[in-house]
Short mmCIF file of C-alpha atoms in Angstrom, two decimals:
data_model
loop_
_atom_site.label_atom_id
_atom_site.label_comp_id
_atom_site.label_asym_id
_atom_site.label_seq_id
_atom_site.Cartn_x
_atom_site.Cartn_y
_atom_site.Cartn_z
CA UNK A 29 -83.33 97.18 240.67
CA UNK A 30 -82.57 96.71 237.08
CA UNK A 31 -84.50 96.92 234.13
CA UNK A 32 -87.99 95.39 233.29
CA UNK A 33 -90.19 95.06 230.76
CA UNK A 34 -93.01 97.96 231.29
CA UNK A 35 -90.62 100.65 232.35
CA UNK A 36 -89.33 103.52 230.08
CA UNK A 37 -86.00 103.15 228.23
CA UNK A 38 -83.52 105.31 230.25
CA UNK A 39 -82.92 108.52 228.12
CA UNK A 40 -79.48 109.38 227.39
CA UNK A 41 -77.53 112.41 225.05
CA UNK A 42 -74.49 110.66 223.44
CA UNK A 43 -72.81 110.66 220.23
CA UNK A 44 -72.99 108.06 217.57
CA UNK A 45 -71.56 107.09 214.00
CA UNK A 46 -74.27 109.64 212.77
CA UNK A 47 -73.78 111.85 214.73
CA UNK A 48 -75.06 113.23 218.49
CA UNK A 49 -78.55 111.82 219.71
CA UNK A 50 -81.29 112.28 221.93
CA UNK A 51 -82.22 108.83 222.64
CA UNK A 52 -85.69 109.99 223.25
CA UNK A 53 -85.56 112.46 220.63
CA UNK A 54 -84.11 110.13 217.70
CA UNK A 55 -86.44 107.55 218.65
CA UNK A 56 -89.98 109.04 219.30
CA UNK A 57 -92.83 107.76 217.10
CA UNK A 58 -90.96 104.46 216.58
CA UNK A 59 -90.09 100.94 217.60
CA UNK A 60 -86.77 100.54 218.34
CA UNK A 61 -84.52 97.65 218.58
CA UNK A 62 -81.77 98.39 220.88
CA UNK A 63 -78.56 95.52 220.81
CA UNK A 64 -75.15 95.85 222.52
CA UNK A 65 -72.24 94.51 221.76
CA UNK A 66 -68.70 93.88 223.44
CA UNK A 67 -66.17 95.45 220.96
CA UNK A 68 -65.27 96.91 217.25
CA UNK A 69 -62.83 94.28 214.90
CA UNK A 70 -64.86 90.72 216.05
CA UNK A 71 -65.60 88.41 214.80
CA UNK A 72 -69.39 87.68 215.94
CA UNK A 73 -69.97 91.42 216.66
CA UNK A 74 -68.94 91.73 212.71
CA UNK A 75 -72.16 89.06 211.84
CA UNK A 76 -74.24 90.56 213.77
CA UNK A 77 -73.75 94.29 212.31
CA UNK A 78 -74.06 93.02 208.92
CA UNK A 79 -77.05 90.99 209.60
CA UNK A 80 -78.99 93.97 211.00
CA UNK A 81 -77.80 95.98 208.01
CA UNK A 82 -79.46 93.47 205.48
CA UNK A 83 -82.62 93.51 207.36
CA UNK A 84 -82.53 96.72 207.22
CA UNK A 85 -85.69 96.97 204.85
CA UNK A 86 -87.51 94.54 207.31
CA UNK A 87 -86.74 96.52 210.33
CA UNK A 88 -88.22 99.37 208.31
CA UNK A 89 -91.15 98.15 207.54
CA UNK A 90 -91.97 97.06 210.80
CA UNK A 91 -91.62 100.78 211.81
CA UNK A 92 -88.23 100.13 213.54
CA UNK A 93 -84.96 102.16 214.33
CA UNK A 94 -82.08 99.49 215.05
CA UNK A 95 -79.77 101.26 216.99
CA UNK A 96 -75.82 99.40 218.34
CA UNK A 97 -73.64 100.16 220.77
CA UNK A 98 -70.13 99.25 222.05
CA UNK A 99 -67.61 100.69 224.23
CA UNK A 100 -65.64 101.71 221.66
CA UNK A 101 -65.31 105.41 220.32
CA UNK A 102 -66.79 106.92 217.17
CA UNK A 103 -63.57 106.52 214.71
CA UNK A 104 -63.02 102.83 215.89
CA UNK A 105 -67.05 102.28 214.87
CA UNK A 106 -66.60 104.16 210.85
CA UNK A 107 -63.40 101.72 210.68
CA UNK A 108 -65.00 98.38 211.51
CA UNK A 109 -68.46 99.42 209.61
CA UNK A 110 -65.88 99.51 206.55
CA UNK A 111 -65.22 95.56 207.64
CA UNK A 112 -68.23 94.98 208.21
CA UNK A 113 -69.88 96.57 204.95
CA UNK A 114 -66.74 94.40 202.78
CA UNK A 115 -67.33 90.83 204.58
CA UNK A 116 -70.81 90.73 205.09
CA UNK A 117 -71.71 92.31 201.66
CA UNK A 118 -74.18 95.09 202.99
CA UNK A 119 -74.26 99.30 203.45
CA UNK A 120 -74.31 99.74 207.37
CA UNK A 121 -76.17 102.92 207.83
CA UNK A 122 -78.11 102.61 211.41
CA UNK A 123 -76.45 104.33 214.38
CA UNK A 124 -73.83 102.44 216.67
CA UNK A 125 -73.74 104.54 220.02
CA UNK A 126 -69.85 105.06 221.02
CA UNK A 127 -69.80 104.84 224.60
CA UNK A 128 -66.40 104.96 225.69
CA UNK A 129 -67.43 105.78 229.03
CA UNK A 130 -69.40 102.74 229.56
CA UNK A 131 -72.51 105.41 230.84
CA UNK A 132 -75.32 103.82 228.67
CA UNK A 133 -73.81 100.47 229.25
CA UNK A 134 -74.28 101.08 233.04
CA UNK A 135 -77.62 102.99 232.33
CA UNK A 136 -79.00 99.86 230.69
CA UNK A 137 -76.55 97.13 232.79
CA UNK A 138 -75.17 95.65 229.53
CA UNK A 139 -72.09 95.00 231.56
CA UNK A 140 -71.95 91.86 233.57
CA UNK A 141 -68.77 91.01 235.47
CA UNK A 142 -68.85 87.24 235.43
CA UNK A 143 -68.52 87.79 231.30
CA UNK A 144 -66.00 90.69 231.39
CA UNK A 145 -65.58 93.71 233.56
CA UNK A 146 -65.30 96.54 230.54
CA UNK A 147 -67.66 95.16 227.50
CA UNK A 148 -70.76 94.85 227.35
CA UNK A 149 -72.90 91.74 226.55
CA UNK A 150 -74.85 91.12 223.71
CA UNK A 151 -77.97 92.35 225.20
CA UNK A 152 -81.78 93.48 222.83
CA UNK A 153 -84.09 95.77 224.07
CA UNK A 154 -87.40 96.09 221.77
CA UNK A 155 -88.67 99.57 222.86
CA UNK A 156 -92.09 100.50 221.57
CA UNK A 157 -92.78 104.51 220.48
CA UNK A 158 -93.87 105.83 223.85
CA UNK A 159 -90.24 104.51 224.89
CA UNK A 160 -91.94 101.75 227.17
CA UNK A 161 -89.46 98.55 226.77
CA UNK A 162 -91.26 95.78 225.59
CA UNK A 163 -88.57 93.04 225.98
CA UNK A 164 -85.36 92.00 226.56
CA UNK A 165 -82.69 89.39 225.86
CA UNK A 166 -79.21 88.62 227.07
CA UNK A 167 -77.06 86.43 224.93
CA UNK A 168 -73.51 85.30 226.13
CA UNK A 169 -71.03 86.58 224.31
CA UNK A 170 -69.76 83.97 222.08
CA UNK A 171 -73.50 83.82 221.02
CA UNK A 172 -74.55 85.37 217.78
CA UNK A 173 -78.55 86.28 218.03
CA UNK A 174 -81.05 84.50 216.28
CA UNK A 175 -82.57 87.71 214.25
CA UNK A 176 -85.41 85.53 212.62
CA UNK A 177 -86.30 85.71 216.67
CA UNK A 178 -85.64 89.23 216.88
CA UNK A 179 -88.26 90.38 213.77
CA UNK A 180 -90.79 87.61 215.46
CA UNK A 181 -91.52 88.93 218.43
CA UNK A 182 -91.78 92.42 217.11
CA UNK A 183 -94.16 91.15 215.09
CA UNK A 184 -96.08 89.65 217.65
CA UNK A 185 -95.90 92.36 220.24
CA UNK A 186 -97.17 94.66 217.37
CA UNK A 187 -99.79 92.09 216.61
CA UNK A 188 -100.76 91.96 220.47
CA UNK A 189 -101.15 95.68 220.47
CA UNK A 190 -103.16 96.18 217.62
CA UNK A 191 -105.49 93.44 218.08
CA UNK A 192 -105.54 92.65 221.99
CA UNK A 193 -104.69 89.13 221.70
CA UNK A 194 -101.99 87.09 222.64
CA UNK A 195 -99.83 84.86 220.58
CA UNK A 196 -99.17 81.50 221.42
CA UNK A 197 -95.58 79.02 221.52
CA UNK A 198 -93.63 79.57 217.79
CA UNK A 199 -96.56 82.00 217.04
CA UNK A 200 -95.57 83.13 213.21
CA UNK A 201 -97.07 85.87 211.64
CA UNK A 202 -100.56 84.66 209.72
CA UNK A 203 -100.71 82.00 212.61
CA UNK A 204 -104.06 81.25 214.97
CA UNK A 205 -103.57 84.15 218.15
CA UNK A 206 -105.06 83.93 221.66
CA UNK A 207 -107.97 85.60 222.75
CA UNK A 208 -107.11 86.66 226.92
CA UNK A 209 -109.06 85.45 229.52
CA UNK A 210 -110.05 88.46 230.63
CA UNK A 211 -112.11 89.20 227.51
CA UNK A 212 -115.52 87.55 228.16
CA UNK A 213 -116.97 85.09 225.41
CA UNK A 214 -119.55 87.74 224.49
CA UNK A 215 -116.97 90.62 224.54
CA UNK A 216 -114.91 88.29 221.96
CA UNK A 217 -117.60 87.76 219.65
CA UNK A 218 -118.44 91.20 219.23
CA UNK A 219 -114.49 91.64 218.84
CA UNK A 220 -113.89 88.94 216.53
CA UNK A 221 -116.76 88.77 214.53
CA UNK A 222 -114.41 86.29 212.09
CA UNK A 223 -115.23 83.49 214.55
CA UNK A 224 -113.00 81.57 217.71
CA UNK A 225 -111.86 78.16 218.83
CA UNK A 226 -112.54 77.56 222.50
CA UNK A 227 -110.28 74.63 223.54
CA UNK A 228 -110.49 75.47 226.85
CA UNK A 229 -112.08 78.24 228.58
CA UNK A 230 -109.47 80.11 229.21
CA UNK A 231 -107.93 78.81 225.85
CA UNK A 232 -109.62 80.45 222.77
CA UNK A 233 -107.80 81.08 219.48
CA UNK A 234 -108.74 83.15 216.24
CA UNK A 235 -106.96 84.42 213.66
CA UNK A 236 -106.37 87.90 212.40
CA UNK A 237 -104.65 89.74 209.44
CA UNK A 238 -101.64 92.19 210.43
#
């Protein structure tokens, strides 16, 4: 059985452009976006690196440790971060796992033969600070992400959390959220004393400030 959302991120010990981890370890206390990709010196692996280096300071202030990984080993990764860092204009300083062995691949089945049989996909895990994975995403690999996606659904899955609601289709952040059904229409007025729409009545939105 593979991986779904509610169970805790594999750990795994492995080293990494800055140095040996503790996935656990490295990661406790914080959100963490976890993205694969299929190999060092291409060309939409070399976007994708440089766009998670510039948001960098939104990743940040979401709480969040990006963290990459290819089956490539650690010298191959401090080359192609100096590619990436002179084509994409940026300062790659997150980790990029170097997992020659293909272990985590296999750990977190990033590898999917009908793709290729030795690199991995370009597969996202959001993992939340008690290492529970929160979601995940599989994108083909002649796919770039969509990272405006990416920081959006952190954002609402944080939003979710701290509030208890839901978010709704193309939720943005300052956008109307969902009250759940299973919150009673007295239970949400003591809860959100700043008022709710009831469209429906399992249907109720409000708003709230992250």
């Amino acid at each position: 059985m593979g991986l779904r959302i509610g169970d805790i991120a594999p750990n795994f010990k492995i080293d990494t452009t800055k140095g040996e981890i503790d996935f656990h370890e490295w990661s406790k206390g914080s959100w963490v976006f976890f993205f694969s990709h299929p190999a060092d010196y291409t060309p939409v692996c070399t976007t994708e690196m440089g766009r998670t280096s510039q948001l960098a300071g939104e990743f940040e202030k979401r709480g969040v440790k990006p963290l990459g990984l290819s089956t490539d080993t650690v010298e191959e990764h401090l080359g192609w971060i100096n590619d990436v860092n002179e084509t994409q204009n940026t300062n790659l300083q997150f980790p990029i796992v170097a997992d020659k062995d293909k272990k985590v691949a296999a750990l977190y089945e990033m590898i999917h033969p009908g793709e290729s049989e030795t690199a991995a996909v370009r597969s996202v895990f959001i993992i939340d600070p008690n290492h529970k994975i929160r979601l995940t995403m599989t994108y083909p690999m002649a796919v770039g992400r969509n990272f405006t996606e990416i920081l959006r659904v952190i954002d609402a899955l944080q939003t979710g959390d701290q509030f208890g609601v839901a978010c709704p289709a193309d939720w943005q952040v300052g956008g109307d959220v969902i009250i759940p059904p299973s919150v009673s229409n007295e239970a949400a007025e003591k809860k959100f004393p700043q008022g709710f729409k009831t469209v429906k009545p399992y249907l109720r939105y409000t708003s709230v400030n992250k």
